[in-house]
Short mmCIF file of C-alpha atoms in Angstrom, two decimals:
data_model
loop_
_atom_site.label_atom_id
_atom_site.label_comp_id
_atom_site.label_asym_id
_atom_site.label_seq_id
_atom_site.Cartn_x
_atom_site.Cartn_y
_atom_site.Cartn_z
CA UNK Q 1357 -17.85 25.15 18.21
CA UNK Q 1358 -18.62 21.60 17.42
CA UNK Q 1359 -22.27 22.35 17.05
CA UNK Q 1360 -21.63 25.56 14.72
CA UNK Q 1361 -19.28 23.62 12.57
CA UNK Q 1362 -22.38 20.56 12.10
CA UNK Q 1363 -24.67 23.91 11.31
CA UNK Q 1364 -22.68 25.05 8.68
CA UNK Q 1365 -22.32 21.46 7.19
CA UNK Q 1366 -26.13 21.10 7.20
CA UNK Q 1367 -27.02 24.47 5.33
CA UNK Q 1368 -24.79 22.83 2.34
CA UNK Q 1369 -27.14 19.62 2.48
CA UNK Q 1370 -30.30 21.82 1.79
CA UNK Q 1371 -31.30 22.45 -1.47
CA UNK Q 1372 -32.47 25.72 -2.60
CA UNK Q 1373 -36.61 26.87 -1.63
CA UNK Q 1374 -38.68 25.36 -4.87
CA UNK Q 1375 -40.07 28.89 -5.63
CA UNK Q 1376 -36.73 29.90 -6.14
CA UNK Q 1377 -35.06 27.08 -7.09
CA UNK Q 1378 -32.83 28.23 -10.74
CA UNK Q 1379 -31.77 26.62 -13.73
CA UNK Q 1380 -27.97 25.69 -12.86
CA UNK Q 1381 -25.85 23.55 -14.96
CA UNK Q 1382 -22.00 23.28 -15.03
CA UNK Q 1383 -19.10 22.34 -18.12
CA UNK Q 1384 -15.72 21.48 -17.82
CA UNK Q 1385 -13.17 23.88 -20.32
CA UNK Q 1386 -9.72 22.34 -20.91
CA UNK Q 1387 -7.45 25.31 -19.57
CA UNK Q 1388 -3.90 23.46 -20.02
CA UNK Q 1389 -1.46 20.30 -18.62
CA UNK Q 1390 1.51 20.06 -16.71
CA UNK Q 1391 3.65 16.65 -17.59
CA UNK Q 1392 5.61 16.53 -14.52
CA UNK Q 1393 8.82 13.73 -14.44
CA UNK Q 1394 8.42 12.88 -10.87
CA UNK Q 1395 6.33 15.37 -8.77
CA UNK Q 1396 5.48 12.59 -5.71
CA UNK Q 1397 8.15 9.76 -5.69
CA UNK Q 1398 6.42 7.25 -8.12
CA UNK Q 1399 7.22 8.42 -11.50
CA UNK Q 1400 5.65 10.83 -13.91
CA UNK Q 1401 1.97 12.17 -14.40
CA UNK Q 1402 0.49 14.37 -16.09
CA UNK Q 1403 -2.21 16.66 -13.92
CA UNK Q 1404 -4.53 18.40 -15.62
CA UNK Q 1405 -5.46 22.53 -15.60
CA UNK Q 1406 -9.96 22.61 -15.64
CA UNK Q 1407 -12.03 25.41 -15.59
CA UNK Q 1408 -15.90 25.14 -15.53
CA UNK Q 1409 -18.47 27.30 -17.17
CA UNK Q 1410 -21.61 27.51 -14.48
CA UNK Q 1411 -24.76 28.47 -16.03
CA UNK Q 1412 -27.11 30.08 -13.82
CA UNK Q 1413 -30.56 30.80 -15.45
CA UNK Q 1414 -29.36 33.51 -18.18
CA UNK Q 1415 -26.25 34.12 -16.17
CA UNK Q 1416 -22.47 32.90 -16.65
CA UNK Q 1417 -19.87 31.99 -13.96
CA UNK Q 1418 -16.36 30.82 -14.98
CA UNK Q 1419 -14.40 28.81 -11.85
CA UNK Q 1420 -11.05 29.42 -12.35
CA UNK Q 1421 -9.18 30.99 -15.00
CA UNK Q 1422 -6.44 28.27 -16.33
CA UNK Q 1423 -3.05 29.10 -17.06
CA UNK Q 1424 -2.12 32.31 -19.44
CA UNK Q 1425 -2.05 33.07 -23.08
CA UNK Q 1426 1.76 33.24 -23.18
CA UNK Q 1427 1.82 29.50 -22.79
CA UNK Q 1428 -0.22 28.70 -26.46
CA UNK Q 1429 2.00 27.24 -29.12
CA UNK Q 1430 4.92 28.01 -26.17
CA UNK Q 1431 5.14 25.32 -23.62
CA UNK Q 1432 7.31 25.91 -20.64
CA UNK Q 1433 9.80 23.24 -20.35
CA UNK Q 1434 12.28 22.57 -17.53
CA UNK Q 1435 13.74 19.45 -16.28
CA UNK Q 1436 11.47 19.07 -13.63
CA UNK Q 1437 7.99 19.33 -15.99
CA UNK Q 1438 6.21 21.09 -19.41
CA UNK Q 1439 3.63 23.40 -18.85
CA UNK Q 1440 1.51 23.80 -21.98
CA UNK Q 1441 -2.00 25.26 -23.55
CA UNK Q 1442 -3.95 24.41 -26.70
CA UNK Q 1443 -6.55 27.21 -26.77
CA UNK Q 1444 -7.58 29.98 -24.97
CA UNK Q 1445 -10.70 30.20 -22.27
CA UNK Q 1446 -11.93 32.63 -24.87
CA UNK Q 1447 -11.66 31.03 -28.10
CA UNK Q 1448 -13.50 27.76 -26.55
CA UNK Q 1449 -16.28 30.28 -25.32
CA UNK Q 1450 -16.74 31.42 -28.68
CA UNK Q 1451 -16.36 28.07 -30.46
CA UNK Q 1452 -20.25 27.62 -28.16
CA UNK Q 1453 -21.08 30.99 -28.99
CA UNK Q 1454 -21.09 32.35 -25.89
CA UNK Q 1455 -18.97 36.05 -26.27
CA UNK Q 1456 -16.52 36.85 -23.22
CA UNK Q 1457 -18.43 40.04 -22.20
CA UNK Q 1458 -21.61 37.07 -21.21
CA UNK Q 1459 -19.58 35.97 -18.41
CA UNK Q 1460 -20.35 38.54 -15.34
CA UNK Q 1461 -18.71 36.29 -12.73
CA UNK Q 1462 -15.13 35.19 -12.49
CA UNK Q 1463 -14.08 33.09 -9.67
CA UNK Q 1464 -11.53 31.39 -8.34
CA UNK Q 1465 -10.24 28.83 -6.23
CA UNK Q 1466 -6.69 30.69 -5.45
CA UNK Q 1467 -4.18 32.91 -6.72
CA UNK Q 1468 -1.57 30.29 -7.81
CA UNK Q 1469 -0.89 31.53 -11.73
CA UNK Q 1470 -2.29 28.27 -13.10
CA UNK Q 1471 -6.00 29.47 -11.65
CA UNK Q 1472 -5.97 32.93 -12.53
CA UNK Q 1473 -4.18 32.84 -15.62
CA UNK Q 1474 -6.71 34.30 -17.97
CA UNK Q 1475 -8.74 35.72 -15.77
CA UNK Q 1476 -8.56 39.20 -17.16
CA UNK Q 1477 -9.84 38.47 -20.26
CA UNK Q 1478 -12.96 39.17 -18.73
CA UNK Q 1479 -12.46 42.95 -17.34
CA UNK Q 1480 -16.08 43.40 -17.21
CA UNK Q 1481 -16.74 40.25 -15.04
CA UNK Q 1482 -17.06 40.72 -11.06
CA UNK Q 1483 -14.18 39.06 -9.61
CA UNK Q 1484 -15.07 37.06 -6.96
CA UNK Q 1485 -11.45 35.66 -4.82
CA UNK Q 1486 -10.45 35.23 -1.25
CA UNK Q 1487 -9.24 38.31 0.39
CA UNK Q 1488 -6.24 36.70 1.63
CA UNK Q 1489 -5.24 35.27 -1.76
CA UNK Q 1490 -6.57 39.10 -3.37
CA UNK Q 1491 -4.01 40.80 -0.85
CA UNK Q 1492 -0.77 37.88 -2.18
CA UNK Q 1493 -1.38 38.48 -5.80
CA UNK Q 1494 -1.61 42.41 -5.64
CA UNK Q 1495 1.57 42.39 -4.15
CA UNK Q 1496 3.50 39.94 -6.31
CA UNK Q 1497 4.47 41.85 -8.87
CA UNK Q 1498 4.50 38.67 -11.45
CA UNK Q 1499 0.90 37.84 -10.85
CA UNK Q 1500 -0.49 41.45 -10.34
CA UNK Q 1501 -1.11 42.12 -13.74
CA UNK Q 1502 -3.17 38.69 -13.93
CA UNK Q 1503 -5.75 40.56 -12.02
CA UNK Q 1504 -5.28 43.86 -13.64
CA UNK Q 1505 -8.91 45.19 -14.24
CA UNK Q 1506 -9.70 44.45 -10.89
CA UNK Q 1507 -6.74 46.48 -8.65
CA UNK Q 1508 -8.29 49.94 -9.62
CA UNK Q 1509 -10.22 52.35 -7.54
CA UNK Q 1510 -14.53 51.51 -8.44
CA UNK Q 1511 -13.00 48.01 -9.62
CA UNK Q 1512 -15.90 45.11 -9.32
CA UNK Q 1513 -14.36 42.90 -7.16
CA UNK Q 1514 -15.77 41.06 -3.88
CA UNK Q 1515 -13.11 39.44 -1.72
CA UNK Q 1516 -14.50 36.91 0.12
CA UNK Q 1517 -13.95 35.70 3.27
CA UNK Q 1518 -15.52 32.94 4.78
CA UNK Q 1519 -18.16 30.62 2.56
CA UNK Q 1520 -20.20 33.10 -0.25
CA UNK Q 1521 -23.35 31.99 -1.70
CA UNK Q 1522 -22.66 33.87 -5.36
CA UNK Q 1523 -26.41 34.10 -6.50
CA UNK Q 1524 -27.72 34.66 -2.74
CA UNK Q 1525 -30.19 31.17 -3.65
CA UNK Q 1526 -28.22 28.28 -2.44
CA UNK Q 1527 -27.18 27.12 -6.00
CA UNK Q 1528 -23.83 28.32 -6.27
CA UNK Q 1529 -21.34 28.21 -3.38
CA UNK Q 1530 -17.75 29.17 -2.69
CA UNK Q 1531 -16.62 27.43 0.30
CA UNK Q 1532 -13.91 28.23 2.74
CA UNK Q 1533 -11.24 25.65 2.25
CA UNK Q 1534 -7.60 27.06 3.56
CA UNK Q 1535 -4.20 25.40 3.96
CA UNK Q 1536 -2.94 25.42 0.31
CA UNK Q 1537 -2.94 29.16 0.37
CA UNK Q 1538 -4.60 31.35 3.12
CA UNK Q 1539 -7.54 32.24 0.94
CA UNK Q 1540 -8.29 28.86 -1.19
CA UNK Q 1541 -11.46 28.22 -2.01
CA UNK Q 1542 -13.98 24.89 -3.33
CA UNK Q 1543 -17.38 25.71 -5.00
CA UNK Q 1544 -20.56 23.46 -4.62
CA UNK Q 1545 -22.68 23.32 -7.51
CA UNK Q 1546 -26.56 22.51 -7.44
CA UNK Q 1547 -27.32 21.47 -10.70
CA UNK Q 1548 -30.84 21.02 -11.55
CA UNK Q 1549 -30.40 18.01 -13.53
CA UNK Q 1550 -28.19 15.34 -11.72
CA UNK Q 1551 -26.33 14.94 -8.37
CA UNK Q 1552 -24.66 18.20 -6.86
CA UNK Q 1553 -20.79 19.14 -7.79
CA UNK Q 1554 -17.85 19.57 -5.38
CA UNK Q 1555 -14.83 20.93 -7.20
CA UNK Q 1556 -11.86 20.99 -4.84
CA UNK Q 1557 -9.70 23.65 -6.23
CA UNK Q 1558 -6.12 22.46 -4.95
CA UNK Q 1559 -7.35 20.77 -2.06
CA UNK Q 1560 -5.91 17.53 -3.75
CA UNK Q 1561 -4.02 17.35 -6.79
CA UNK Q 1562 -4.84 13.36 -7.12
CA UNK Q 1563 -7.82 11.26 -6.45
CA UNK Q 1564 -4.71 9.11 -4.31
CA UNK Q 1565 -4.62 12.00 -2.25
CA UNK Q 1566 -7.92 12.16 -0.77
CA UNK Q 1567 -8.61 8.65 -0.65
CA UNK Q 1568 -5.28 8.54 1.63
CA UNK Q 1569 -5.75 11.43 3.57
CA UNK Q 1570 -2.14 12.98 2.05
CA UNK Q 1571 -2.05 16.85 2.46
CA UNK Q 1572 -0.96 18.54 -0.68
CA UNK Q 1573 3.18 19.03 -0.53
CA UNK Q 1574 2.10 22.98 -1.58
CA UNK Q 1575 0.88 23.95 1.49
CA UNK Q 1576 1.30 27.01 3.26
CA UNK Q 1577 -0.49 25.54 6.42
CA UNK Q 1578 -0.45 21.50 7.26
CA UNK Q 1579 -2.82 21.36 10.25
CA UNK Q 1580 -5.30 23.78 8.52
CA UNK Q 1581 -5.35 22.18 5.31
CA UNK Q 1582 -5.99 18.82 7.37
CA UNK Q 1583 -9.22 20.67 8.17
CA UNK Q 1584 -10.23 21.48 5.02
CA UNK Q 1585 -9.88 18.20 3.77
CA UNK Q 1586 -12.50 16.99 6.80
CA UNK Q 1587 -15.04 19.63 5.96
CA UNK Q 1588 -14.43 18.78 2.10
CA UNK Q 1589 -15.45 15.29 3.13
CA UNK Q 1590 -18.06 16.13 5.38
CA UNK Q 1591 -19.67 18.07 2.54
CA UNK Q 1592 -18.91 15.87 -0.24
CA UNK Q 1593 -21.33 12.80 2.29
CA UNK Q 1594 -23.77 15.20 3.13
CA UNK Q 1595 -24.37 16.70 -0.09
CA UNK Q 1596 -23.98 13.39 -2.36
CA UNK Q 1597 -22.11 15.32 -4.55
CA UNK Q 1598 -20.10 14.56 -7.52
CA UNK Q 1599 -16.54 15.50 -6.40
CA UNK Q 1600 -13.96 16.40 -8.99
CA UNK Q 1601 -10.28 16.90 -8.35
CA UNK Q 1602 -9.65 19.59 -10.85
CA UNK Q 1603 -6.03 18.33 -11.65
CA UNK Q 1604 -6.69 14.96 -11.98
CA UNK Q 1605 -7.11 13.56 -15.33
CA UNK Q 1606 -9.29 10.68 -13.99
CA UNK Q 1607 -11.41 12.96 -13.43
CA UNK Q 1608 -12.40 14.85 -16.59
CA UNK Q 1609 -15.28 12.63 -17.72
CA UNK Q 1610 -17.40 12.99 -14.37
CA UNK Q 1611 -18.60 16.47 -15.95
CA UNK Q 1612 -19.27 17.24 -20.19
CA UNK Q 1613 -17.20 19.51 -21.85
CA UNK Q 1614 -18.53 22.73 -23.57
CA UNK Q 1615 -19.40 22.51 -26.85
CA UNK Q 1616 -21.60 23.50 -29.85
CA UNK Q 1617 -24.90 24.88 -28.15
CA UNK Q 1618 -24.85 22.44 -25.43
CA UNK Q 1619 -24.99 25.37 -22.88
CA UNK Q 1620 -28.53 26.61 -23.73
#
């Protein structure tokens, strides 16, 4: 088991064939905040709510889909934290000229509402989501209709299970990382200018986290989320990559946000 696990770690370390090798570059999008008083003990933060545009030759991927329309102009506010959102994934699209029908691929890390919130904005996308985290959101009926366009019969969805290499070359790579929810999910990008990118999905919420070894309080499995944050790091070393914590604001610079024609 030990030796299949080190196999598996090493395909992530090899770069795509040269011959085949595509032109792969990845943006952050700013898909809403949650100000939270005091979500771990030592006062409040604010985490942030990324999505990232993955440009793959002519192709566009977004990773995760931010939190919903509703929440524009109309931030949730409780007395435990705000929830709010400036623009939508669309409009920021747009503001790069790049129209919603360009995207083919939506993915995402999980089902939680703040990663799928917009997804079906883009009903013509392939939807590409864990099959255990698929199966929880059809059957919630409050986050059912966030994945709409994909719960029909003929519906252009692939639920994965296990790691998924999204363009088949190497470049683009969901990987199996379970314990936050059954079917949660990290991608590794291969850019083809600068170091590879590890986004964690909910993995961590805080850089603190991983550098202490903390599992996330949101778990719905301790000991298997412990093992996704070893393979995390076992990719993260091999790989060299960049990693980003997608909630944590400390880590917003480490990729450039979309804008203008800066896509192209």
């Amino acid at each position: 088991m030990k030796r299949a696990l080190l196999a598996g770690i090493a395909a992530f370390m090899l770069p795509a064939a040269a011959s085949a090798r595509p032109e792969v570059a990845v943006w952050r999008l700013d898909c809403g905040r949650f100000d939270i008083k005091n979500p771990y003990g030592k006062g409040p933060a604010t985490l942030s709510s990324g999505c990232y545009l993955i440009r793959h030759d002519g192709d566009y991927m977004l990773w995760d889909a931010g939190l919903a329309r509703a929440f524009i102009g109309k931030p949730e506010v409780t007395d435990r934290r705000t929830i709010s959102l400036d623009r939508s994934i669309a409009d920021r699209l747009q503001a790069a000229h790049i129209r919603p029908e360009e995207v083919s691929v939506v993915a995402v890390s999980h089902g939680h509402f703040d990663h799928i919130g917009q997804a079906a904005d883009f009903p013509s996308a392939r939807l590409l989501i864990g099959d255990a985290d698929f199966r929880a959101v059809a059957a919630d009926p409050a986050r059912a209709p966030l994945i709409a366009p994909w719960l029909g019969n003929g519906a252009v969805v692939t639920r994965v299970a296990g790691d998924h290499d999204v363009y088949g070359d190497g470049s683009v790579r969901m990987i199996a990382l379970p314990g936050h929810t059954a079917g949660h999910y990290g991608l590794l990008i291969r850019r083809s200018r600068g170091a590879p990118v590890l986004l964690s999905g909910d993995l961590y919420h805080l850089n603190s986290q991983m550098k202490n070894g903390e599992v996330e309080r949101n778990v719905t499995d301790a000991a298997v989320a412990r093992a996704s944050m070893q393979r995390f790091a076992s990719i993260a070393a091999g790989s060299h990559a960049v990693v980003v914590i997608q909630h944590d604001p400390l880590d917003i610079a480490k990729l450039p946000e979309l804008a203008g024609r800066n896509h192209r």
